[in-house]
Coordinates of C-alpha atoms and ligand atoms in Angstrom, one line a residue:
X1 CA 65.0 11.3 -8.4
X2 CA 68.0 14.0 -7.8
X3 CA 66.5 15.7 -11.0
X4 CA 63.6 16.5 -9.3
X5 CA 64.5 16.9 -6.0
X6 CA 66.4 19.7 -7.3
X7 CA 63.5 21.5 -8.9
X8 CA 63.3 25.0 -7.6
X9 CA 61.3 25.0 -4.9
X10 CA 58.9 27.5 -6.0
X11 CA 58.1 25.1 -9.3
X12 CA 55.6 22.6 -7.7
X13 CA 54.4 20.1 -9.7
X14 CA 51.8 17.9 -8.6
X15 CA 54.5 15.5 -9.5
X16 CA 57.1 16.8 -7.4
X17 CA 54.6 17.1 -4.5
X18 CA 53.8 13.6 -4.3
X19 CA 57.4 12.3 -4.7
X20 CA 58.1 14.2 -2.2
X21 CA 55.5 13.2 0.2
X22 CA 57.0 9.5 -0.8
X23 CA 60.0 10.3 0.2
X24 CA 59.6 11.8 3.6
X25 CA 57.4 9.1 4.4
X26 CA 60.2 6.7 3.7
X27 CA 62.5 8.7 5.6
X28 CA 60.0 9.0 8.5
X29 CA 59.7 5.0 8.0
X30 CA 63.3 4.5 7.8
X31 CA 64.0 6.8 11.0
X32 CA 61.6 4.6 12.9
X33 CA 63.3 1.7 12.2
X34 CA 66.7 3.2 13.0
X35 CA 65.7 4.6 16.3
X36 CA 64.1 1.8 17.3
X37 CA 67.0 -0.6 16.2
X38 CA 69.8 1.8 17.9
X39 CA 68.2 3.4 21.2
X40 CA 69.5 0.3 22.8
X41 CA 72.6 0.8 22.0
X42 CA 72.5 4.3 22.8
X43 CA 75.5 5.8 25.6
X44 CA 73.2 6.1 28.6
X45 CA 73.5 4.3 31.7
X46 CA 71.3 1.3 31.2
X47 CA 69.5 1.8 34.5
X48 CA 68.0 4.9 33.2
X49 CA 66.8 2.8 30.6
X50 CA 63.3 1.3 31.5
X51 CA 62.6 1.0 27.7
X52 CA 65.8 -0.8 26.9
X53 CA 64.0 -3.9 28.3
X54 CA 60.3 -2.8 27.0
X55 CA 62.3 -3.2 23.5
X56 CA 63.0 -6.7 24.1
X57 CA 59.2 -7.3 24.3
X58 CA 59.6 -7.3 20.5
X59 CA 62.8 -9.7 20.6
X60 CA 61.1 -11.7 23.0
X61 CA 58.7 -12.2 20.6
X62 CA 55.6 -11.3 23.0
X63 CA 54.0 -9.5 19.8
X64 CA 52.5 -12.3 17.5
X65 CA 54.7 -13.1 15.2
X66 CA 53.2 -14.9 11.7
X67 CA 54.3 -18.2 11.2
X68 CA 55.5 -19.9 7.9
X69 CA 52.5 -20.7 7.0
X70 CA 51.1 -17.3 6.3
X71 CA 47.8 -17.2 7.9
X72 CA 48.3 -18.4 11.3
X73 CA 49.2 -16.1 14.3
X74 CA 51.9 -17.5 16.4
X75 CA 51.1 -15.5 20.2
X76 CA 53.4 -16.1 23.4
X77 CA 52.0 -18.9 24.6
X78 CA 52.3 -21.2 21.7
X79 CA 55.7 -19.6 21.3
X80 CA 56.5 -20.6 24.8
X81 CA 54.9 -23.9 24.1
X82 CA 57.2 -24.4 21.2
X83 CA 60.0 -23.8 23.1
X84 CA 58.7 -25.7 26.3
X85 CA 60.4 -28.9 27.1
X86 CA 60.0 -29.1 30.8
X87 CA 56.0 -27.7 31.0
X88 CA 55.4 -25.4 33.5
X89 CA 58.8 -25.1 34.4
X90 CA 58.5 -21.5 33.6
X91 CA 56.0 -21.1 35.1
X92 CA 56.9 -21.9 38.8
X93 CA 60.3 -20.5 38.6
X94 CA 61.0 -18.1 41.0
X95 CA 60.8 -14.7 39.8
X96 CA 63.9 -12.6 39.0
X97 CA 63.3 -9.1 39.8
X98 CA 66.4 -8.0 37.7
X99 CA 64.5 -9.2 34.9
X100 CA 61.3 -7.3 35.2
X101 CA 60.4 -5.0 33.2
X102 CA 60.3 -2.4 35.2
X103 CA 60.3 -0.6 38.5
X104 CA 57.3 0.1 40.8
X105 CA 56.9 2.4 44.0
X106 CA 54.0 1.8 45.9
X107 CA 52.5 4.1 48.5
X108 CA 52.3 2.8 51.8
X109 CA 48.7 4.3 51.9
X110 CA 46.4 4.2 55.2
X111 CA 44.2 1.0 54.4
X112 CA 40.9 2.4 54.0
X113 CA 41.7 3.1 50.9
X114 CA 42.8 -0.6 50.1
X115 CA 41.8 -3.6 51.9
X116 CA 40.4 -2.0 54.5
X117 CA 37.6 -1.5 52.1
X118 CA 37.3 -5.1 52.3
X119 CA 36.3 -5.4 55.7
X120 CA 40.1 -6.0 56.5
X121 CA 41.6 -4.4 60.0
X122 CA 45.4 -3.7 60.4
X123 CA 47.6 -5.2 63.2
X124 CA 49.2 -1.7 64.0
X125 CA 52.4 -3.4 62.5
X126 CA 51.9 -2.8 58.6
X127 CA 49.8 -1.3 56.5
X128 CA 49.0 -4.4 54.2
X129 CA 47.7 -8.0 55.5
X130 CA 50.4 -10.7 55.3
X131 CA 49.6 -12.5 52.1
X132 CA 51.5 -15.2 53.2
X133 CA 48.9 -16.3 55.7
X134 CA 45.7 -14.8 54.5
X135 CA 44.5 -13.0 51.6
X136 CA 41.8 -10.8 52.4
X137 CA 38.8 -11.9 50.0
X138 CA 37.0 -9.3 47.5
X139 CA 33.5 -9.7 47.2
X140 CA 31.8 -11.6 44.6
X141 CA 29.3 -11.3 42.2
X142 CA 29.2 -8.8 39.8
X143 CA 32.0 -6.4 42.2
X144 CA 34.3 -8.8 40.3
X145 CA 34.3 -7.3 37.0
X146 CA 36.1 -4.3 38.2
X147 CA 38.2 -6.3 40.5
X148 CA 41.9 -5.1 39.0
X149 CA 42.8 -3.1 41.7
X150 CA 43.1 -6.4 43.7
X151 CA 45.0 -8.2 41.2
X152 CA 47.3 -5.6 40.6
X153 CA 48.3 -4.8 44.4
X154 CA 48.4 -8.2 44.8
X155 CA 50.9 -8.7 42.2
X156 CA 53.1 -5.8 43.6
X157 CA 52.9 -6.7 47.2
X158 CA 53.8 -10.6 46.1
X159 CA 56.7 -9.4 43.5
X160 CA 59.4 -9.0 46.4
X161 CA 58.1 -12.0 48.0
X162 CA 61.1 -14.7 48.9
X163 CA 59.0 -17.8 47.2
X164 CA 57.3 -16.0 44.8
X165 CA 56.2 -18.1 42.0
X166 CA 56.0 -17.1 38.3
X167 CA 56.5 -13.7 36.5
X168 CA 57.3 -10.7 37.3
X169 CA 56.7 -7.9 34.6
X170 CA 56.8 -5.2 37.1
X171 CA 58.7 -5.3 40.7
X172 CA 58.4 -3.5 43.9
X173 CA 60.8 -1.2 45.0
X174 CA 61.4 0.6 48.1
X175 CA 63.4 3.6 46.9
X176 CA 60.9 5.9 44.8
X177 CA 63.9 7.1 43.5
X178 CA 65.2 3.9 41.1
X179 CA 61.1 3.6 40.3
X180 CA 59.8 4.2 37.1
X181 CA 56.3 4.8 38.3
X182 CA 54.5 5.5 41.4
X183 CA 51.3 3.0 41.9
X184 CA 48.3 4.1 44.0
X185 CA 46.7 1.6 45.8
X186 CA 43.5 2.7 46.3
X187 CA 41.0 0.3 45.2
X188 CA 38.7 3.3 43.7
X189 CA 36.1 0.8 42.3
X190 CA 35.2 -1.0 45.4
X191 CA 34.8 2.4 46.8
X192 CA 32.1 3.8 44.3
X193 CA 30.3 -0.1 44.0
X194 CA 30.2 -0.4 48.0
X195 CA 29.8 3.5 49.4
X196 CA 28.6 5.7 47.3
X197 CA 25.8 6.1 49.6
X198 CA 25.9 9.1 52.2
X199 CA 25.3 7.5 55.5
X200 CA 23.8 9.8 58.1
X201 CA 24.7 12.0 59.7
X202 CA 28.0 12.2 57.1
X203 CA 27.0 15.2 54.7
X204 CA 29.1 13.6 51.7
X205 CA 29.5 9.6 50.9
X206 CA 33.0 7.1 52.2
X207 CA 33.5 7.1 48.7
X208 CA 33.5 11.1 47.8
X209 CA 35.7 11.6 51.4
X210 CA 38.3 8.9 49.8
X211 CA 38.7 10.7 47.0
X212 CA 38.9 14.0 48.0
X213 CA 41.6 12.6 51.3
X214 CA 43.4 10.8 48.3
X215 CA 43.9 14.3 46.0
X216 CA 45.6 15.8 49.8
X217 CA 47.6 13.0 50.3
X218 CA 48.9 12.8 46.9
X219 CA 49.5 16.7 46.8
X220 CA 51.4 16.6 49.7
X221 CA 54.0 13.6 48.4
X222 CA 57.4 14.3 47.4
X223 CA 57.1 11.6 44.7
X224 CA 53.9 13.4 43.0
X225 CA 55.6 16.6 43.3
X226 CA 58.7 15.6 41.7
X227 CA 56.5 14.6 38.0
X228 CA 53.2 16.4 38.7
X229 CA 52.1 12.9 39.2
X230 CA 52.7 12.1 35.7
X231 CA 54.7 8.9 36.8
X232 CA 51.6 7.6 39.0
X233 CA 49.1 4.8 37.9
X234 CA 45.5 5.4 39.3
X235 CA 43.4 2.5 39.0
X236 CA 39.7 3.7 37.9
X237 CA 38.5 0.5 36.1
X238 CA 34.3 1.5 36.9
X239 CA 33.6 3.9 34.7
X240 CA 31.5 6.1 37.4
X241 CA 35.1 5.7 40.2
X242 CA 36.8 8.3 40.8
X243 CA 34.0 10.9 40.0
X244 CA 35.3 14.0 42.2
X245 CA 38.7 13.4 42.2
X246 CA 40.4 12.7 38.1
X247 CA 40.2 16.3 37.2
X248 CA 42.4 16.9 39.9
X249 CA 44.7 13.7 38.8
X250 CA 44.5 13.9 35.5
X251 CA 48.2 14.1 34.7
X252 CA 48.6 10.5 35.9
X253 CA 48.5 7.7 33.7
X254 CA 44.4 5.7 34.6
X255 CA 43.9 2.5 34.4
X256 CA 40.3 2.1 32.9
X257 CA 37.9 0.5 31.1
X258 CA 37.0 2.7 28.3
X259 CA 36.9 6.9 28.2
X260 CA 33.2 7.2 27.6
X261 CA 32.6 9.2 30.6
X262 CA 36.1 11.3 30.5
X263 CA 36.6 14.9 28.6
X264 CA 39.8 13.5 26.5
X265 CA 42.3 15.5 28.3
X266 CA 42.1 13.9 31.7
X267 CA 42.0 10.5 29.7
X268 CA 43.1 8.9 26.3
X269 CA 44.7 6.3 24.7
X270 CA 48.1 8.4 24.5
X271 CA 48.2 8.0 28.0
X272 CA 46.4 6.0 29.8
X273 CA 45.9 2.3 29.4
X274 CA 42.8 0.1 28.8
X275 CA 42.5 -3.2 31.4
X276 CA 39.5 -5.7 30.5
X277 CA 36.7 -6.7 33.0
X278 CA 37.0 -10.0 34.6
X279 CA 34.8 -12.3 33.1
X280 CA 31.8 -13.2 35.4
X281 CA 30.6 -16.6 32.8
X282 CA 32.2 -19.7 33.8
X283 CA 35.5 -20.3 31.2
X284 CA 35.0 -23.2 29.2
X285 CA 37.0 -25.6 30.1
X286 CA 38.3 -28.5 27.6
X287 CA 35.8 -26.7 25.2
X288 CA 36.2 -29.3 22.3
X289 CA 32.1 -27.5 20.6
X290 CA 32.1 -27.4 16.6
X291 CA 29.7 -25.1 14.6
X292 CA 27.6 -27.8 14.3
X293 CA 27.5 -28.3 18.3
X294 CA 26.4 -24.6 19.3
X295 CA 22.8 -24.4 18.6
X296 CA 21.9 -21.0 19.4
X297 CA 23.4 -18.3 15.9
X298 CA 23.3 -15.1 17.9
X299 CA 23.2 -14.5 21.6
X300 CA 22.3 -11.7 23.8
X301 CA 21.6 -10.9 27.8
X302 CA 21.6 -7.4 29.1
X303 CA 20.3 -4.3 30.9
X304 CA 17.9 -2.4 28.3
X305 CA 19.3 1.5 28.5
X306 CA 17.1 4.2 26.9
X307 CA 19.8 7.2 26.7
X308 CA 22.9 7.5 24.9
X309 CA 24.7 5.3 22.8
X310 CA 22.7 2.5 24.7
X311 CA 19.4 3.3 22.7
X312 CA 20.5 0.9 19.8
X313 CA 20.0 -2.0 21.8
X314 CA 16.4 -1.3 21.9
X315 CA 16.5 -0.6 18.1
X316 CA 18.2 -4.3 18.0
X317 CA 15.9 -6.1 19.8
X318 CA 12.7 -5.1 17.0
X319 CA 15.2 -6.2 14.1
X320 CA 16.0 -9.5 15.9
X321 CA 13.3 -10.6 17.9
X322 CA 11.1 -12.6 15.5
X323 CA 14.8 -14.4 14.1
X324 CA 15.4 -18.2 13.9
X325 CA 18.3 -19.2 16.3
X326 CA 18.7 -16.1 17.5
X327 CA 18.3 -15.5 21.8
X328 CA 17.6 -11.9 22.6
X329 CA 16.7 -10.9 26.0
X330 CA 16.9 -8.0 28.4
X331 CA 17.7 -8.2 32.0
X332 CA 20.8 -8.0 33.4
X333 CA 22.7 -11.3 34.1
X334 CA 22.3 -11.1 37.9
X335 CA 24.3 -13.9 40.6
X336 CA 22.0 -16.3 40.0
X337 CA 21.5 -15.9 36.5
X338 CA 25.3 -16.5 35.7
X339 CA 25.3 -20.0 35.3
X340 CA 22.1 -19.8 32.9
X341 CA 24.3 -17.0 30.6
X342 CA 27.2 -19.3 30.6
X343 CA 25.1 -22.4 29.3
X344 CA 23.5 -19.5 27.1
X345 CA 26.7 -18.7 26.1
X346 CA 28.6 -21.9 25.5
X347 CA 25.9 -23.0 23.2
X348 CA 26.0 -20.2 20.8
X349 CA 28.3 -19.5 18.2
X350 CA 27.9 -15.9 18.1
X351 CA 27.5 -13.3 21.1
X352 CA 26.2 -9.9 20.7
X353 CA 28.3 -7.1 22.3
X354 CA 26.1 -3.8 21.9
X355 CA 27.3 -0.6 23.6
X356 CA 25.6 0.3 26.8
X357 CA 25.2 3.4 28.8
X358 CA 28.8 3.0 28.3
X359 CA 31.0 1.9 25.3
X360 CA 32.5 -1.0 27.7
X361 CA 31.1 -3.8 29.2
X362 CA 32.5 -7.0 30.6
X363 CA 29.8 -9.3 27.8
X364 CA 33.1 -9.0 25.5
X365 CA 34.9 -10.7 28.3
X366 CA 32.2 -13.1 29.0
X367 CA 32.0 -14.4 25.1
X368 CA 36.1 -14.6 25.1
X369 CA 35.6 -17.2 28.1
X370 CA 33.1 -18.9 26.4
X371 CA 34.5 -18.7 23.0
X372 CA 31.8 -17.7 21.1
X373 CA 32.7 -15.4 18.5
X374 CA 31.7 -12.0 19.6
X375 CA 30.0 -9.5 17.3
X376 CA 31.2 -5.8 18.7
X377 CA 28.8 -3.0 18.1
X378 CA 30.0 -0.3 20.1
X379 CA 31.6 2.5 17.7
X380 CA 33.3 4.0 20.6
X381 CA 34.5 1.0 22.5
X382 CA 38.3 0.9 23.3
X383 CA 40.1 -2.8 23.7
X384 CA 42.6 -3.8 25.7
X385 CA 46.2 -4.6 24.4
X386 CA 45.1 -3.5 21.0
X387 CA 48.7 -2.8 20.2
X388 CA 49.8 -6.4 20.5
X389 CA 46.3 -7.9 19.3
X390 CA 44.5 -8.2 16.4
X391 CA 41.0 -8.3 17.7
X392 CA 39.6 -8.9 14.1
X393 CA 40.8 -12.1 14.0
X394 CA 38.6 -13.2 16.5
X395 CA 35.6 -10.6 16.6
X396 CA 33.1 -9.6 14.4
X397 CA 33.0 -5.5 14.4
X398 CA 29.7 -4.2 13.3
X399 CA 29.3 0.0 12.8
X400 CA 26.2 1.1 14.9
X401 CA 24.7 3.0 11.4
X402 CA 25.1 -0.5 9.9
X403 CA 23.7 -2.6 12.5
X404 CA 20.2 -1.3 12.3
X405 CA 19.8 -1.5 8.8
X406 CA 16.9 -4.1 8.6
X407 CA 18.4 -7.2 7.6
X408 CA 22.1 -6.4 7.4
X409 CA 23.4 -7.7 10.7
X410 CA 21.4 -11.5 9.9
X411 CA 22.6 -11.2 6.5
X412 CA 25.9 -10.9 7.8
X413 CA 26.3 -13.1 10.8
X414 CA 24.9 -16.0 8.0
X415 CA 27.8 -15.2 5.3
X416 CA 30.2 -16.1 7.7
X417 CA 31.2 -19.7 6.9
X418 CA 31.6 -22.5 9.0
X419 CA 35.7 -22.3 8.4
X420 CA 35.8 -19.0 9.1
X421 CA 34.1 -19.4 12.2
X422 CA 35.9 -22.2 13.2
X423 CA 39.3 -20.0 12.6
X424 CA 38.0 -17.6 15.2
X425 CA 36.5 -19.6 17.6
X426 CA 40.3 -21.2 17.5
X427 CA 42.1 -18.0 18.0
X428 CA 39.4 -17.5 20.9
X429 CA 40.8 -20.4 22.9
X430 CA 44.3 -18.8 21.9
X431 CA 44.2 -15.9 23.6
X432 CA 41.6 -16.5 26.4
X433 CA 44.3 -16.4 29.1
X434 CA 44.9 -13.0 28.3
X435 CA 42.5 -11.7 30.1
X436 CA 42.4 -14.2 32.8
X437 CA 42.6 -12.6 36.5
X438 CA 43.9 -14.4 38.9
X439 CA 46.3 -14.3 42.3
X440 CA 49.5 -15.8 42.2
X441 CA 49.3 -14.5 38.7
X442 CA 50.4 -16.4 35.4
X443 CA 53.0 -16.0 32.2
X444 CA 50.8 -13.3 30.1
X445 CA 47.5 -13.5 32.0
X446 CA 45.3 -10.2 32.6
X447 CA 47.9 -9.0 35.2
X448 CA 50.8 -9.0 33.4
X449 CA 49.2 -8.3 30.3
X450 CA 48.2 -5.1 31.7
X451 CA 51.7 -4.7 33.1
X452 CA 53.5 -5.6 30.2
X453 CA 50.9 -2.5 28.9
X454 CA 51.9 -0.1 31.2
X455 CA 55.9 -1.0 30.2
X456 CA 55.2 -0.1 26.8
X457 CA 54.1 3.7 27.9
X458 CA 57.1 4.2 30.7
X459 CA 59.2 5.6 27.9
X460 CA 56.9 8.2 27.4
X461 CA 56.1 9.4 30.7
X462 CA 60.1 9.5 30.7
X463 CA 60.2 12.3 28.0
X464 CA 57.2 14.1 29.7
X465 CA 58.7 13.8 32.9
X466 CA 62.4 15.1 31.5
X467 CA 60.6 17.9 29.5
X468 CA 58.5 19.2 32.5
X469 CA 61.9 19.5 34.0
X470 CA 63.8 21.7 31.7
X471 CA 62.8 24.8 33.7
X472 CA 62.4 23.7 36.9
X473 CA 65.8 23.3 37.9
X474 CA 66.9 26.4 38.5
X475 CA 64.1 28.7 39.2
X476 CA 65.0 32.4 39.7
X477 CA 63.9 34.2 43.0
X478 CA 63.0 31.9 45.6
Ligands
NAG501 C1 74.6 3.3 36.3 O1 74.3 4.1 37.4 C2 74.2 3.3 38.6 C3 73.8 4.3 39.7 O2 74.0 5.6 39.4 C4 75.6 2.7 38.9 O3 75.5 2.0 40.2 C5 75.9 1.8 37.8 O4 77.2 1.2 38.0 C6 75.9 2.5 36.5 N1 76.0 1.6 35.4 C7 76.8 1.8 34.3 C8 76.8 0.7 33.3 O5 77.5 2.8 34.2
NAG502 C1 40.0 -31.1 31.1 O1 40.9 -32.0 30.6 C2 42.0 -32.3 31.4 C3 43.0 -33.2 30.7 O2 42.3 -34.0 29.8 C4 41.4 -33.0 32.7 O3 42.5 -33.4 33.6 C5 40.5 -32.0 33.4 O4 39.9 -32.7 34.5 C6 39.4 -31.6 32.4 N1 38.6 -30.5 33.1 C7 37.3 -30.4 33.0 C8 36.7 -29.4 33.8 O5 36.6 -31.2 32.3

């Protein structure tokens, strides 16, 4: 080794080359580990130190951890299970803010941009109803799928609460000052599903004037000025919200439901996190189906979409159409068509998730609840918590160019064995509460999931914040 690494530089071997390649990967490795093992333990005043405690997400084992036995994932909850003597205890403890993860600021923002969109009027006293006596509903039917603005404000406005019940990844504060990140209420989803329409005589739509009175308002806060609003979460979870207004935004972190219809700089994965849909199927509950039990192979229900990436499912439907034991059918599953799909969907081992008009769409979330398998063929699709799960161990991912080869997507779904299926539609069941919405919130459902997500990226909107700043403290002239 010291031999060569003290070749002349100019004398490159293809030898030398790819020693050395080794090597710097292994000091790359090695400096990974290191910095991750000692930036605890670094000199700083811990309260600077939002990451300290998104470190201990590893030593509190919220990543699966592999068991003894090899093959078999171990994920929180059976971890928690493990260690669970009194059940639930955990659960309904009260929740300790000094042990969240970290710190939220939440704009005090006029209610038509929050649950005044659901119909709800202020008292003149505060800006937000009292959840202690009644929790303004959000409207059903398909509206739900986008519904994480209303878990997520819920969650914040609860955290401080006296009796609040179970966890608390992120907390409330007042001070913007000791936050690590500035959370924008508005529920931008609502807005686009409910008034998008221009209303005479109004010359632009509610949901256009919201947007473009939530870039003035934002502009004008100390907090966005201080970070360039790189500190702020924006909630933008339907793909078509917040239209008029993310170019203006785009230095925030969005929370959304895939990128298909963003230019990658105002969103990607570096920055910006990935929230599922809520799941409009019934979960199935005490599901005890085998193989055997689930008649229907292959399953789909959806909207037929001509343009884009959404042509395939056209292309899909010829291949399949005439196959045994497969349902295919087009039409979107409607209110009253939701407890057909979720019989459809319990009784089928495999569902078909085929990109739309966008990459996204909430049938993934609907064949999690109903644990059957799902096949993914969407080449551009983006999952949530992909960093903490392996979504191959319980989906089948299918490239588009592959998928309409005649014959290779049957052929395929048939070679998977009974076993193997059985293995995922256990892992299914596993991590179903993941992405389970619901208000007060749970250990490691969808709202602190997404939370937990979030933590994971507030040390890097710390070093962007710190490195916008290295000029801006002391600004000649003015
Ligand atoms: C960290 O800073 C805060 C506020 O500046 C202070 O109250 C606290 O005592 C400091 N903690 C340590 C460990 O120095
Ligand atoms: C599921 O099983 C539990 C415990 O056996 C039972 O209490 C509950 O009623 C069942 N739920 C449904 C929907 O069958």
């Amino acid at each position: 080794m010291a031999n060569r690494n003290t070749q002349p530089c100019g004398f490159v071997s293809r030898k030398f080359f790819s020693c050395s390649l080794i090597l710097a990967i292994v000091l790359v490795l090695y400096c990974i580990l290191f910095w991750g093992s000692t930036a605890p333990l670094a000199p700083i005043n811990s309260s600077l130190l939002p990451n300290e405690k998104a470190f201990s997400l590893i030593e509190n084992q919220r990543i699966p951890l592999r068991d003894e036995m090899g093959d078999h994932l171990l994920l929180n909850h059976e971890i928690s299970s493990l260690n669970r003597n009194q059940p639930e205890e955990q659960e309904l403890k009260k929740c300790d803010p000094s042990k969240a993860l970290f710190k939220v600021f939440m704009y005090d923002m006029p209610p038509e941009f929050h649950f005044g969109l659901l119909g709800w009027v202020a008292d003149g006293k505060s800006v937000w109803p009292d959840i202690h006596t009644k929790i303004p509903p959000y409207p059903g039917g398909l509206n739900l799928q986008h519904s994480i603005e209303y878990w997520l404000t819920l969650d914040l406005l609860s955290s401080r609460l006296p009796d609040r019940r179970g966890p608390c990844t992120a907390v409330r504060v007042e001070d913007s000052r000791e936050a690590d990140v500035v959370f924008v209420p508005f529920f931008s989803s609502l807005s686009y599903n409910r008034y998008s329409k221009i209303e005479p005589p109004e010359k632009i739509s509610r949901n256009k004037m919201l947007q473009q009175k939530l870039v003035s308002y934002l502009a004008a806060q100390e907090e966005w000025k201080r970070s360039n609003g790189m500190d702020h979460i924006i909630m933008a979870h339907h793909p078509n919200s917040m239209l008029f207004a993310r170019t203006s935004l785009w230095h925030c972190m969005f929370i959304l439901a895939d990128f298909g219809r963003y230019i990658p700089y105002v969103a990607n994965v570096e920055k910006d996190v990935i929230a599922p849909y809520k799941h409009v199927i019934k979960t199935f509950v005490n599901d005890t189906s085998t193989y055997d039990d689930r008649p229907t192979l292959l399953y789909f229900q959806g909207a037929i979409y001509r343009k884009d990436g959404g042509k395939i499912r056209q292309e899909l439907f010829y291949l399949l159409r005439n196959e045994k034991d497969v349902h295919f059918a087009f039409g979107s599953v409607r209110v009253n068509g939701i407890n057909k799909a979720s019989q459809g969907m319990h009784s089928s081992k495999f569902c078909l998730n085929i990109a739309g008009d966008t990459p996204s769409s909430n049938r993934l979330f609907d064949a999690i609840a109903s644990h059957c398998v799902p096949v993914i063929i969407s080449d551009e699709i983006e999952l949530p918590f992909e960093d903490v799960l392996d979504y191959s161990e319980f989906c089948v991912f299918v490239s588009a160019s592959d998928a309409v080869k005649k014959g290779f997507l049957m052929k395929l779904i048939r070679g998977i064995s009974r076993e193997e299926w059985t293995r995922m539609w256990r892992k299914l069941k596993e991590v179903e509460d993941y992405f389970e919405f619901q208000y007060p919130s749970r250990k490691d459902d969808a709202v602190q999931m997404i939370w937990q997500a979030v933590a994971r990226k507030v040390p890097a909107i710390r070093l962007k914040v710190h490195k916008s700043r290295r000029f801006s403290r002391f600004k000649s002239g003015r």
